[in-house]
Amino acid sequence: MKISYYGHSCFGVELKGINLLFDPFISDNPLIPGTGVNADKVAADYILVSHGHSDHIADCVSIAKRTGAKVVCSWEISVWLNNQGIENTHPMNTGGKWMFDFGKVKCVVALHSSSLPDGSYGGNPLGFIIESEEGSFYYAGDTALTLDMKLIGDYRKVDFAFLPVGDNFTMGVDNAIIAAGFVKCSDIIGMHFDTFGFIKIDQEEAVKKFAQAGKKLRLMKIGETIEK
Ligand code: NI
Ligand code: MN
């Protein structure tokens, strides 16, 4: 499995040669210039959108148009995308699972809100659990710490997890450490930090706090790719 970081909560995950793209927000990300990341170049066979806020969907229509990728998202977001000419969507909702060619997607609770850039209702915000032959992981989307995360730890053991750590709009570092405990996963990739003033974090301190709790937090550099 190959993981590439495109800033904010946007990651590319290559599974069995199939490219998943999570929460595309690249063009308007103020941290992108100079990183070599370009919304017109990122690969996508599937785009998974956790919720409708612009910092998770802004580049979805253009990337879906360019690549023909199938967009996996809430029913309400899929209707919105259909209305913008994106026909290749797979609508889901909280609690549902579906077997795709790369593996299984299970939609789980995210405690957040979800409106689309034009103000329309985006349905439930979602987290995703991906299970594949190459491993499994949890992509939390934007969420507060919630007891529902214990269900993941009890029933869907994952190898690693993407958790928001920026605070203000989502959980911050301290709650993300508790979330990692609920999920029973000690290998965490942080997201939703530093992009805007509201979510600036002390990266060194965040990594240290996780280490003190016996867990590993990785804060990837934008444009960086790692193997899992
Ligand atoms: Ni959001
Ligand atoms: Mn967000």
Short mmCIF file of N, CA and C in Angstrom, two decimals, residues 6 21 26 37-44 63 66-67:
data_model
loop_
_atom_site.label_atom_id
_atom_site.label_comp_id
_atom_site.label_asym_id
_atom_site.label_seq_id
_atom_site.Cartn_x
_atom_site.Cartn_y
_atom_site.Cartn_z
N TYR A 6 -1.51 14.94 0.09
CA TYR A 6 -1.75 16.10 -0.76
C TYR A 6 -2.24 17.31 0.04
N LEU A 21 -8.55 8.29 -3.75
CA LEU A 21 -8.24 9.67 -3.37
C LEU A 21 -9.27 10.11 -2.33
N ILE A 26 -7.14 20.74 -2.87
CA ILE A 26 -5.75 20.99 -3.23
C ILE A 26 -5.57 22.42 -3.76
N VAL A 37 2.54 19.42 -5.60
CA VAL A 37 1.24 18.74 -5.70
C VAL A 37 0.32 19.58 -6.59
N ASN A 38 -0.37 18.92 -7.51
CA ASN A 38 -1.20 19.64 -8.47
C ASN A 38 -2.50 18.87 -8.67
N ALA A 39 -3.63 19.55 -8.43
CA ALA A 39 -4.94 18.89 -8.56
C ALA A 39 -5.16 18.35 -9.97
N ASP A 40 -4.49 18.95 -10.95
CA ASP A 40 -4.65 18.50 -12.35
C ASP A 40 -3.84 17.24 -12.65
N LYS A 41 -3.04 16.79 -11.66
CA LYS A 41 -2.15 15.65 -11.93
C LYS A 41 -2.43 14.44 -11.04
N VAL A 42 -3.09 14.62 -9.90
CA VAL A 42 -3.24 13.50 -8.96
C VAL A 42 -4.06 12.38 -9.60
N ALA A 43 -3.66 11.15 -9.26
CA ALA A 43 -4.33 9.98 -9.82
C ALA A 43 -5.57 9.63 -9.00
N ALA A 44 -6.60 9.14 -9.66
CA ALA A 44 -7.79 8.70 -8.93
C ALA A 44 -8.61 7.71 -9.77
N ILE A 63 -11.51 16.79 -10.66
CA ILE A 63 -10.71 15.56 -10.71
C ILE A 63 -11.57 14.39 -11.22
N ARG A 66 -11.80 14.80 -14.98
CA ARG A 66 -10.54 14.48 -15.68
C ARG A 66 -10.24 12.99 -15.68
N THR A 67 -10.49 12.33 -14.53
CA THR A 67 -10.06 10.93 -14.38
C THR A 67 -11.19 9.93 -14.66
#
